[in-house]
mmCIF file of C-alpha atoms in Angstrom:
data_model
loop_
_atom_site.group_PDB
_atom_site.id
_atom_site.type_symbol
_atom_site.label_atom_id
_atom_site.label_comp_id
_atom_site.label_asym_id
_atom_site.label_seq_id
_atom_site.Cartn_x
_atom_site.Cartn_y
_atom_site.Cartn_z
ATOM 1 C CA MET A 516 52.518 97.226 102.556
ATOM 2 C CA THR A 517 50.976 94.161 104.173
ATOM 3 C CA THR A 518 49.592 93.248 107.549
ATOM 4 C CA THR A 519 49.259 89.838 109.093
ATOM 5 C CA THR A 520 47.510 88.355 112.098
ATOM 6 C CA ALA A 521 50.742 87.200 113.778
ATOM 7 C CA ALA A 522 53.614 89.220 115.204
ATOM 8 C CA HIS A 523 57.265 88.149 115.161
ATOM 9 C CA PRO A 524 57.582 86.058 118.326
ATOM 10 C CA GLU A 525 60.814 85.597 120.218
ATOM 11 C CA ASP A 526 59.605 82.097 121.051
ATOM 12 C CA PRO A 527 59.534 80.111 117.775
ATOM 13 C CA HIS A 528 56.579 78.120 119.130
ATOM 14 C CA ALA A 529 54.560 81.144 120.268
ATOM 15 C CA ASN A 530 52.143 80.762 117.331
ATOM 16 C CA ASP A 531 51.546 77.033 117.819
ATOM 17 C CA ALA A 532 48.034 75.803 118.546
ATOM 18 C CA ALA A 533 47.436 73.321 121.331
ATOM 19 C CA PRO A 534 47.551 69.645 120.314
ATOM 20 C CA TYR A 535 44.173 68.244 119.306
ATOM 21 C CA GLY A 536 42.462 66.998 122.430
ATOM 22 C CA GLY A 537 39.297 65.505 120.987
ATOM 23 C CA GLY A 538 35.843 66.846 120.234
ATOM 24 C CA ASP A 539 35.174 69.605 117.706
ATOM 25 C CA PRO A 540 38.535 70.296 116.001
ATOM 26 C CA TYR A 541 37.386 73.844 115.182
ATOM 27 C CA ALA A 542 36.598 74.681 118.828
ATOM 28 C CA ASP A 543 39.977 76.402 119.278
ATOM 29 C CA TYR A 544 40.390 77.573 115.674
ATOM 30 C CA ARG A 545 41.539 81.175 115.439
ATOM 31 C CA GLY A 546 39.545 82.836 112.711
ATOM 32 C CA GLY A 547 39.694 86.389 111.410
ATOM 33 C CA ASP A 548 37.348 89.109 110.206
ATOM 34 C CA PHE A 549 38.930 90.483 107.052
ATOM 35 C CA PRO A 550 37.018 93.224 105.172
ATOM 36 C CA PHE A 551 38.565 92.184 101.862
ATOM 37 C CA ALA A 552 36.960 88.718 102.178
ATOM 38 C CA GLU A 553 33.750 90.235 100.758
ATOM 39 C CA LEU A 554 35.532 90.511 97.412
ATOM 40 C CA VAL A 555 35.569 87.669 94.922
ATOM 41 C CA ASP A 556 38.176 84.924 95.401
ATOM 42 C CA LEU A 557 40.341 85.190 92.294
ATOM 43 C CA ALA A 558 41.706 81.713 93.091
ATOM 44 C CA ASP A 559 38.280 80.064 93.087
ATOM 45 C CA ARG A 560 38.305 76.741 91.233
ATOM 46 C CA ARG A 561 34.879 77.621 89.836
ATOM 47 C CA LEU A 562 36.550 80.474 87.939
ATOM 48 C CA GLY A 563 39.222 78.172 86.510
ATOM 49 C CA ALA A 564 41.975 78.580 89.108
ATOM 50 C CA GLY A 565 44.456 75.780 89.717
ATOM 51 C CA VAL A 566 47.629 74.905 91.614
ATOM 52 C CA ILE A 567 49.857 74.144 88.669
ATOM 53 C CA ALA A 568 53.138 73.284 90.398
ATOM 54 C CA ALA A 569 54.818 72.725 93.757
ATOM 55 C CA ASN A 570 58.337 71.732 94.660
ATOM 56 C CA ASP A 571 57.123 69.220 97.271
ATOM 57 C CA GLU A 572 53.802 67.665 98.297
ATOM 58 C CA PHE A 573 55.030 64.590 100.121
ATOM 59 C CA PHE A 574 52.326 64.411 102.802
ATOM 60 C CA ALA A 575 49.369 66.182 101.183
ATOM 61 C CA GLU A 576 48.568 67.314 97.632
ATOM 62 C CA ARG A 577 48.864 70.923 96.518
ATOM 63 C CA GLU A 578 45.385 70.834 94.934
ATOM 64 C CA ASN A 579 43.814 70.833 98.401
ATOM 65 C CA LEU A 580 44.715 74.507 98.752
ATOM 66 C CA LEU A 581 41.815 75.610 96.548
ATOM 67 C CA ILE A 582 39.036 73.310 97.791
ATOM 68 C CA ARG A 583 36.000 75.487 98.475
ATOM 69 C CA GLU A 584 34.861 73.780 101.683
ATOM 70 C CA ARG A 585 36.735 74.323 104.930
ATOM 71 C CA ALA A 586 39.384 71.771 105.794
ATOM 72 C CA VAL A 587 38.316 68.514 107.445
ATOM 73 C CA PHE A 588 40.296 66.778 110.209
ATOM 74 C CA ASP A 589 40.191 63.050 110.913
ATOM 75 C CA PRO A 590 42.569 62.095 113.753
ATOM 76 C CA GLU A 591 42.545 58.430 112.678
ATOM 77 C CA HIS A 592 43.308 59.015 108.993
ATOM 78 C CA PHE A 593 46.824 57.758 108.231
ATOM 79 C CA GLY A 594 48.379 56.497 105.021
ATOM 80 C CA HIS A 595 51.635 54.935 103.883
ATOM 81 C CA LYS A 596 53.466 58.265 104.196
ATOM 82 C CA GLY A 597 52.028 59.250 107.574
ATOM 83 C CA LYS A 598 49.171 61.459 108.777
ATOM 84 C CA ILE A 599 46.868 62.470 105.939
ATOM 85 C CA MET A 600 45.962 66.152 106.135
ATOM 86 C CA ASP A 601 43.371 68.133 104.188
ATOM 87 C CA GLY A 602 45.762 70.723 102.815
ATOM 88 C CA TRP A 603 49.173 71.072 101.173
ATOM 89 C CA GLU A 604 51.941 69.641 103.345
ATOM 90 C CA THR A 605 55.615 69.174 102.542
ATOM 91 C CA ARG A 606 58.179 66.945 104.219
ATOM 92 C CA ARG A 607 60.518 68.244 106.923
ATOM 93 C CA ARG A 608 63.520 70.018 105.442
ATOM 94 C CA ARG A 609 66.977 69.009 106.630
ATOM 95 C CA GLY A 610 70.443 70.549 106.576
ATOM 96 C CA VAL A 611 73.455 69.390 104.603
ATOM 97 C CA ASP A 612 74.846 67.011 107.235
ATOM 98 C CA GLY A 613 74.716 65.938 110.872
ATOM 99 C CA ALA A 614 76.804 68.892 111.930
ATOM 100 C CA GLN A 615 74.276 71.255 110.269
ATOM 101 C CA PRO A 616 70.926 69.461 110.677
ATOM 102 C CA PHE A 617 68.708 72.518 110.191
ATOM 103 C CA PRO A 618 67.879 73.888 106.723
ATOM 104 C CA ALA A 619 69.594 77.052 105.520
ATOM 105 C CA PRO A 620 67.844 80.354 106.358
ATOM 106 C CA ASP A 621 66.679 80.832 102.769
ATOM 107 C CA ASP A 622 65.386 77.294 102.227
ATOM 108 C CA HIS A 623 61.650 77.152 101.536
ATOM 109 C CA ASP A 624 58.899 75.242 99.751
ATOM 110 C CA TRP A 625 56.626 76.785 97.137
ATOM 111 C CA ALA A 626 53.433 76.301 95.137
ATOM 112 C CA ILE A 627 52.333 78.278 92.079
ATOM 113 C CA VAL A 628 48.646 79.128 91.651
ATOM 114 C CA ARG A 629 47.002 80.224 88.412
ATOM 115 C CA LEU A 630 44.271 82.725 89.208
ATOM 116 C CA GLY A 631 40.934 81.846 87.667
ATOM 117 C CA ALA A 632 40.245 85.520 86.993
ATOM 118 C CA PRO A 633 43.223 87.886 86.690
ATOM 119 C CA GLY A 634 42.858 91.080 88.624
ATOM 120 C CA VAL A 635 44.030 93.426 91.363
ATOM 121 C CA ILE A 636 44.607 91.564 94.638
ATOM 122 C CA ARG A 637 43.287 93.281 97.773
ATOM 123 C CA GLY A 638 43.848 90.595 100.391
ATOM 124 C CA ILE A 639 45.071 87.029 100.889
ATOM 125 C CA VAL A 640 44.119 84.470 103.530
ATOM 126 C CA VAL A 641 46.572 81.686 104.350
ATOM 127 C CA ASP A 642 44.538 79.209 106.387
ATOM 128 C CA THR A 643 46.475 76.744 108.535
ATOM 129 C CA ALA A 644 43.424 74.917 109.913
ATOM 130 C CA HIS A 645 44.430 71.680 111.735
ATOM 131 C CA PHE A 646 48.130 72.379 111.178
ATOM 132 C CA ARG A 647 48.902 72.950 114.859
ATOM 133 C CA GLY A 648 52.597 72.206 115.191
ATOM 134 C CA ASN A 649 53.422 71.473 111.564
ATOM 135 C CA TYR A 650 52.474 74.797 109.946
ATOM 136 C CA PRO A 651 55.196 76.958 108.325
ATOM 137 C CA GLN A 652 57.056 79.322 110.639
ATOM 138 C CA ARG A 653 56.692 82.060 108.019
ATOM 139 C CA VAL A 654 55.108 82.508 104.593
ATOM 140 C CA SER A 655 55.840 84.845 101.723
ATOM 141 C CA ILE A 656 53.809 85.509 98.586
ATOM 142 C CA GLN A 657 54.845 86.774 95.163
ATOM 143 C CA ALA A 658 52.723 87.547 92.111
ATOM 144 C CA ALA A 659 53.354 87.724 88.365
ATOM 145 C CA ALA A 660 51.502 88.835 85.251
ATOM 146 C CA VAL A 661 52.010 86.302 82.455
ATOM 147 C CA GLU A 662 49.348 86.266 79.771
ATOM 148 C CA GLY A 663 48.147 83.193 77.911
ATOM 149 C CA SER A 664 48.455 79.694 79.321
ATOM 150 C CA PRO A 665 52.058 79.404 80.537
ATOM 151 C CA SER A 666 53.432 76.104 81.770
ATOM 152 C CA ALA A 667 55.083 75.682 85.149
ATOM 153 C CA GLU A 668 58.462 75.665 83.403
ATOM 154 C CA GLN A 669 57.719 78.980 81.703
ATOM 155 C CA LEU A 670 56.646 80.567 84.977
ATOM 156 C CA LEU A 671 59.862 79.420 86.643
ATOM 157 C CA ASP A 672 61.995 80.981 83.913
ATOM 158 C CA ALA A 673 64.439 83.599 85.155
ATOM 159 C CA ASP A 674 62.899 86.190 82.829
ATOM 160 C CA VAL A 675 59.533 86.154 84.620
ATOM 161 C CA LYS A 676 59.158 89.105 86.985
ATOM 162 C CA TRP A 677 57.678 88.184 90.372
ATOM 163 C CA GLU A 678 56.570 91.060 92.609
ATOM 164 C CA GLU A 679 56.695 90.468 96.345
ATOM 165 C CA LEU A 680 53.257 91.045 97.863
ATOM 166 C CA VAL A 681 54.012 89.575 101.294
ATOM 167 C CA PRO A 682 57.619 89.450 102.527
ATOM 168 C CA PRO A 683 58.441 86.525 104.833
ATOM 169 C CA ALA A 684 55.993 86.957 107.713
ATOM 170 C CA PRO A 685 55.099 84.781 110.718
ATOM 171 C CA VAL A 686 51.780 82.927 110.738
ATOM 172 C CA ARG A 687 49.750 81.172 113.420
ATOM 173 C CA GLY A 688 48.956 77.491 113.460
ATOM 174 C CA HIS A 689 45.310 76.345 113.188
ATOM 175 C CA ALA A 690 44.271 79.870 112.202
ATOM 176 C CA ALA A 691 43.177 82.167 109.396
ATOM 177 C CA ASN A 692 46.124 84.445 108.620
ATOM 178 C CA GLY A 693 45.114 87.524 106.636
ATOM 179 C CA PHE A 694 47.293 89.871 104.624
ATOM 180 C CA HIS A 695 46.157 93.200 103.146
ATOM 181 C CA ILE A 696 47.689 93.884 99.734
ATOM 182 C CA THR A 697 48.238 97.405 98.406
ATOM 183 C CA SER A 698 49.732 96.762 94.956
ATOM 184 C CA GLU A 699 47.623 98.264 92.154
ATOM 185 C CA ARG A 700 48.849 95.871 89.452
ATOM 186 C CA ARG A 701 46.859 93.210 87.626
ATOM 187 C CA PHE A 702 48.223 89.702 88.256
ATOM 188 C CA THR A 703 47.591 86.288 86.692
ATOM 189 C CA HIS A 704 49.586 83.998 89.029
ATOM 190 C CA ILE A 705 50.811 83.916 92.617
ATOM 191 C CA ARG A 706 53.513 81.887 94.355
ATOM 192 C CA LEU A 707 52.967 80.821 97.968
ATOM 193 C CA CYS A 708 56.185 80.028 99.845
ATOM 194 C CA GLN A 709 56.526 78.183 103.160
ATOM 195 C CA HIS A 710 59.597 78.986 105.244
ATOM 196 C CA PRO A 711 61.156 76.532 105.692
ATOM 197 C CA ASP A 712 58.438 73.865 105.291
ATOM 198 C CA GLY A 713 55.112 72.732 106.725
ATOM 199 C CA GLY A 714 51.435 72.683 105.841
ATOM 200 C CA VAL A 715 48.728 75.104 104.692
ATOM 201 C CA ALA A 716 45.100 74.008 104.524
ATOM 202 C CA ARG A 717 43.501 76.606 102.248
ATOM 203 C CA LEU A 718 44.463 79.674 100.228
ATOM 204 C CA ARG A 719 42.093 82.516 99.303
ATOM 205 C CA VAL A 720 43.068 85.426 97.033
ATOM 206 C CA HIS A 721 40.466 88.191 97.217
ATOM 207 C CA GLY A 722 40.410 91.066 94.774
ATOM 208 C CA GLU A 723 38.853 92.835 91.810
ATOM 209 C CA VAL A 724 38.632 91.121 88.431
ATOM 210 C CA VAL A 725 40.115 93.133 85.546
ATOM 211 C CA PRO A 726 39.334 91.373 82.240
ATOM 212 C CA ASP A 727 41.255 91.793 78.999
ATOM 213 C CA PRO A 728 39.141 94.254 76.968
ATOM 214 C CA GLU A 729 40.511 92.916 73.683
ATOM 215 C CA TRP A 730 39.170 89.445 74.517
ATOM 216 C CA LEU A 731 35.725 90.786 75.405
ATOM 217 C CA GLY A 732 35.698 92.742 72.160
ATOM 218 C CA LEU A 733 36.469 89.623 70.160
ATOM 219 C CA LEU A 734 33.621 87.746 71.824
ATOM 220 C CA GLY A 735 31.064 90.393 70.897
ATOM 221 C CA THR A 736 28.070 89.363 73.004
ATOM 222 C CA VAL A 737 29.187 88.654 76.582
ATOM 223 C CA ASP A 738 27.712 88.253 80.038
ATOM 224 C CA LEU A 739 28.031 91.817 81.306
ATOM 225 C CA VAL A 740 27.661 90.861 84.976
ATOM 226 C CA SER A 741 29.759 87.685 85.151
ATOM 227 C CA VAL A 742 32.536 87.598 87.740
ATOM 228 C CA LEU A 743 34.889 86.344 85.031
ATOM 229 C CA ASN A 744 34.233 89.476 82.979
ATOM 230 C CA GLY A 745 34.545 91.871 85.901
ATOM 231 C CA GLY A 746 31.000 92.053 87.275
ATOM 232 C CA VAL A 747 30.806 92.826 90.993
ATOM 233 C CA TYR A 748 28.223 92.231 93.725
ATOM 234 C CA GLU A 749 27.878 95.541 95.592
ATOM 235 C CA ASP A 750 25.168 95.138 98.218
ATOM 236 C CA ALA A 751 22.199 92.985 99.223
ATOM 237 C CA SER A 752 19.310 93.013 101.667
ATOM 238 C CA ASP A 753 20.266 89.597 103.021
ATOM 239 C CA LYS A 754 23.141 87.136 102.685
ATOM 240 C CA PHE A 755 22.260 84.797 105.522
ATOM 241 C CA TYR A 756 22.893 81.485 103.746
ATOM 242 C CA SER A 757 25.324 82.377 100.979
ATOM 243 C CA SER A 758 27.100 85.212 99.210
ATOM 244 C CA PRO A 759 25.202 86.969 96.390
ATOM 245 C CA THR A 760 28.451 86.801 94.398
ATOM 246 C CA GLN A 761 27.499 83.206 93.592
ATOM 247 C CA ILE A 762 24.661 84.460 91.363
ATOM 248 C CA ILE A 763 27.228 85.756 88.860
ATOM 249 C CA LEU A 764 29.654 82.823 88.914
ATOM 250 C CA PRO A 765 30.281 80.974 85.632
ATOM 251 C CA GLY A 766 28.615 77.661 84.882
ATOM 252 C CA THR A 767 25.486 76.254 86.437
ATOM 253 C CA SER A 768 24.971 75.645 90.140
ATOM 254 C CA ARG A 769 25.547 72.083 91.352
ATOM 255 C CA LYS A 770 23.575 72.099 94.593
ATOM 256 C CA MET A 771 21.173 74.257 96.557
ATOM 257 C CA ASP A 772 23.775 76.382 98.368
ATOM 258 C CA ASP A 773 25.646 77.198 95.149
ATOM 259 C CA GLY A 774 23.534 80.303 94.541
ATOM 260 C CA TRP A 775 22.045 83.135 96.608
ATOM 261 C CA GLU A 776 19.492 82.213 99.265
ATOM 262 C CA ASN A 777 18.159 84.573 101.884
ATOM 263 C CA ARG A 778 16.300 83.925 105.103
ATOM 264 C CA ARG A 779 12.489 83.763 105.228
ATOM 265 C CA ARG A 780 11.104 87.298 105.161
ATOM 266 C CA ARG A 781 8.458 87.995 107.794
ATOM 267 C CA VAL A 782 7.808 91.746 107.325
ATOM 268 C CA ARG A 783 4.959 92.400 104.897
ATOM 269 C CA ASP A 784 5.327 94.907 102.052
ATOM 270 C CA THR A 785 9.101 94.378 101.952
ATOM 271 C CA ASN A 786 11.282 92.211 99.723
ATOM 272 C CA ASP A 787 14.849 91.022 99.261
ATOM 273 C CA TRP A 788 17.204 92.465 96.663
ATOM 274 C CA VAL A 789 20.783 92.360 95.437
ATOM 275 C CA ARG A 790 22.673 95.029 93.482
ATOM 276 C CA PHE A 791 25.485 94.476 90.968
ATOM 277 C CA ARG A 792 27.929 96.676 89.060
ATOM 278 C CA LEU A 793 28.536 95.615 85.462
ATOM 279 C CA VAL A 794 32.044 95.281 84.082
ATOM 280 C CA ALA A 795 31.441 98.688 82.424
ATOM 281 C CA GLN A 796 28.579 100.449 80.696
ATOM 282 C CA GLY A 797 26.845 97.899 78.485
ATOM 283 C CA ALA A 798 23.779 97.338 76.347
ATOM 284 C CA ILE A 799 21.789 94.389 77.748
ATOM 285 C CA ARG A 800 19.853 92.434 75.109
ATOM 286 C CA ALA A 801 18.735 89.267 76.930
ATOM 287 C CA VAL A 802 18.561 87.986 80.503
ATOM 288 C CA GLU A 803 18.705 84.539 82.100
ATOM 289 C CA ILE A 804 17.461 83.853 85.627
ATOM 290 C CA ASP A 805 18.145 80.308 86.873
ATOM 291 C CA THR A 806 16.607 78.740 90.000
ATOM 292 C CA ALA A 807 18.437 75.399 89.630
ATOM 293 C CA TYR A 808 18.262 73.185 92.760
ATOM 294 C CA LEU A 809 16.037 75.744 94.507
ATOM 295 C CA LYS A 810 12.722 73.906 94.747
ATOM 296 C CA GLY A 811 10.782 74.839 97.875
ATOM 297 C CA ASN A 812 12.819 77.968 98.485
ATOM 298 C CA SER A 813 13.187 79.715 95.106
ATOM 299 C CA ALA A 814 12.108 83.324 94.702
ATOM 300 C CA GLY A 815 8.354 83.560 94.054
ATOM 301 C CA TRP A 816 8.625 86.570 91.737
ATOM 302 C CA ILE A 817 11.516 88.709 90.520
ATOM 303 C CA ALA A 818 11.963 92.105 88.928
ATOM 304 C CA LEU A 819 15.108 93.510 87.317
ATOM 305 C CA SER A 820 15.981 97.201 87.268
ATOM 306 C CA GLY A 821 18.878 99.084 85.691
ATOM 307 C CA ARG A 822 20.739 102.296 86.337
ATOM 308 C CA ASN A 823 23.100 104.101 83.955
ATOM 309 C CA GLY A 824 25.583 105.761 86.276
ATOM 310 C CA GLY A 825 26.164 105.941 90.000
ATOM 311 C CA PRO A 826 24.262 107.839 92.687
ATOM 312 C CA GLU A 827 26.740 110.711 92.415
ATOM 313 C CA GLU A 828 25.442 111.243 88.878
ATOM 314 C CA ASN A 829 21.824 111.242 90.105
ATOM 315 C CA ALA A 830 21.143 108.226 87.899
ATOM 316 C CA GLU A 831 17.660 106.807 88.416
ATOM 317 C CA TRP A 832 16.518 103.196 88.313
ATOM 318 C CA PHE A 833 14.451 102.044 85.344
ATOM 319 C CA GLU A 834 12.591 98.810 84.668
ATOM 320 C CA ILE A 835 14.237 96.070 82.616
ATOM 321 C CA ILE A 836 11.998 93.137 83.577
ATOM 322 C CA PRO A 837 8.688 93.798 85.382
ATOM 323 C CA ARG A 838 7.636 91.682 88.329
ATOM 324 C CA THR A 839 7.488 88.152 86.924
ATOM 325 C CA LYS A 840 6.640 84.793 88.481
ATOM 326 C CA LEU A 841 9.428 82.208 88.608
ATOM 327 C CA GLN A 842 9.301 78.444 88.536
ATOM 328 C CA PRO A 843 11.443 76.412 90.941
ATOM 329 C CA ASP A 844 14.496 74.549 89.620
ATOM 330 C CA THR A 845 14.114 76.173 86.169
ATOM 331 C CA LEU A 846 16.132 78.276 83.730
ATOM 332 C CA HIS A 847 14.117 81.352 82.661
ATOM 333 C CA ARG A 848 15.048 83.314 79.520
ATOM 334 C CA PHE A 849 13.883 86.850 78.807
ATOM 335 C CA LYS A 850 14.202 88.555 75.404
ATOM 336 C CA LEU A 851 14.196 92.304 75.977
ATOM 337 C CA PRO A 852 12.007 94.353 73.607
ATOM 338 C CA ALA A 853 14.771 96.972 73.455
ATOM 339 C CA GLN A 854 18.349 96.939 74.673
ATOM 340 C CA ALA A 855 18.870 98.367 78.157
ATOM 341 C CA VAL A 856 21.976 100.536 78.582
ATOM 342 C CA ALA A 857 23.183 100.355 82.179
ATOM 343 C CA THR A 858 26.164 100.325 84.505
ATOM 344 C CA HIS A 859 24.310 98.717 87.466
ATOM 345 C CA VAL A 860 21.376 96.341 87.937
ATOM 346 C CA ARG A 861 19.209 95.440 90.909
ATOM 347 C CA LEU A 862 17.505 92.074 91.166
ATOM 348 C CA ASP A 863 14.439 92.099 93.451
ATOM 349 C CA ALA A 864 12.996 88.867 94.865
ATOM 350 C CA PHE A 865 9.363 88.915 96.078
ATOM 351 C CA PRO A 866 8.966 88.382 98.899
ATOM 352 C CA ASP A 867 12.155 86.362 99.412
ATOM 353 C CA GLY A 868 13.797 83.176 98.156
ATOM 354 C CA GLY A 869 16.790 82.036 96.200
ATOM 355 C CA VAL A 870 18.276 82.578 92.756
ATOM 356 C CA ALA A 871 21.052 80.307 91.494
ATOM 357 C CA ARG A 872 22.433 82.277 88.535
ATOM 358 C CA MET A 873 21.787 85.435 86.531
ATOM 359 C CA ARG A 874 23.200 86.232 83.084
ATOM 360 C CA LEU A 875 23.001 89.605 81.338
ATOM 361 C CA HIS A 876 23.807 89.031 77.671
ATOM 362 C CA GLY A 877 24.884 92.052 75.663
ATOM 363 C CA ALA A 878 27.866 94.123 74.596
ATOM 364 C CA LEU A 879 29.915 96.990 75.958
ATOM 365 C CA THR A 880 28.964 100.413 74.675
ATOM 366 C CA GLU A 881 31.641 102.588 73.097
ATOM 367 C CA GLN A 882 31.910 104.478 76.386
ATOM 368 C CA GLY A 883 32.078 101.270 78.407
ATOM 369 C CA ALA A 884 34.790 99.780 76.188
ATOM 370 C CA ALA A 885 36.877 102.944 76.530
ATOM 371 C CA GLU A 886 36.532 102.942 80.335
ATOM 372 C CA LEU A 887 37.507 99.273 80.563
ATOM 373 C CA ARG A 888 40.519 99.801 78.289
ATOM 374 C CA ALA A 889 41.699 102.707 80.461
ATOM 375 C CA ARG A 890 41.351 100.605 83.619
ATOM 376 C CA TYR A 891 43.176 97.663 82.064
ATOM 377 C CA GLU A 892 46.093 99.828 80.928
ATOM 378 C CA GLU A 893 46.285 101.417 84.364
ATOM 379 C CA VAL A 894 46.861 98.115 86.200
ATOM 380 C CA ALA A 895 48.517 95.968 83.525
ATOM 381 C CA GLY A 896 51.696 98.015 83.179
ATOM 382 C CA GLN A 897 55.007 96.352 83.906
#
């Protein structure tokens, strides 16, 4: 079952946005508050996602779909093929001849996206920002589970099973169109279809990462909190400037807002914190805390605590790293005197300030490996 922000209009132009009239192009943008947007974007380029194929990208390249920043509009930006848009835009479809100038009812354009982190999809946002009269009348979305590194040709093979997540549904122009997804399967790729043609600015695929337990087992020591391995940000005292999920992204941050930064704390004897759930129960052996690009606003001190089990199990927090001073714009490495077995960790910042990245190096316990295997088998079935 899916839901979308637009209803089937009798008027085919009922979902159009008004033509751009100057000034702030986002002034009349129709956004949306989607609860699933708190979850990690499985199609984030920073996780390795990519748009690997499209049947048409005449006006604007398919790769624009996964740009992290919101779409930009320049009313004077034209090229040899026409108006240059910050999104994926196909040419206008035509019928077979002058007597039948409109495309057939089933005609559509498509783009295939490789998810950076395979997992269970909980919601999808199809953003048509700045596409006011040239957005698709409807979109549909399918998903497939194909392991390895398949080519576009392999994914288009008739033997590949594509599950429909969103049947053809109307969307609004210059708007964020959200769809709740209820499938409990693990997917590796999605296919976005435009009916019959048009433009989409951005695509976001929010969900829960489900890693391959065999791969983690082969690696041995892994980052137990990384998004790529299934780590999840659960809660935080403050997310004013950026999402705490960025702390557990792969790679190093590239600028100041590519980590977690909170507002300035003004209440004495309080501090900021963020809580994470590990991929499964693991034994932490070493920790990295990176304040890259955070110079006058990095956390002054941090402490790291662990918990082995959830609150329903009355699990208590224990100290992994005591309160320790941090240096700005610096990678800090901590060798633990003894491994810390945990399912959750809490990073405290005193009194406030930013952290770019955190790594928890270790290995799954026997119990954790068994739980991850059971989860994987539950959602990876055909």
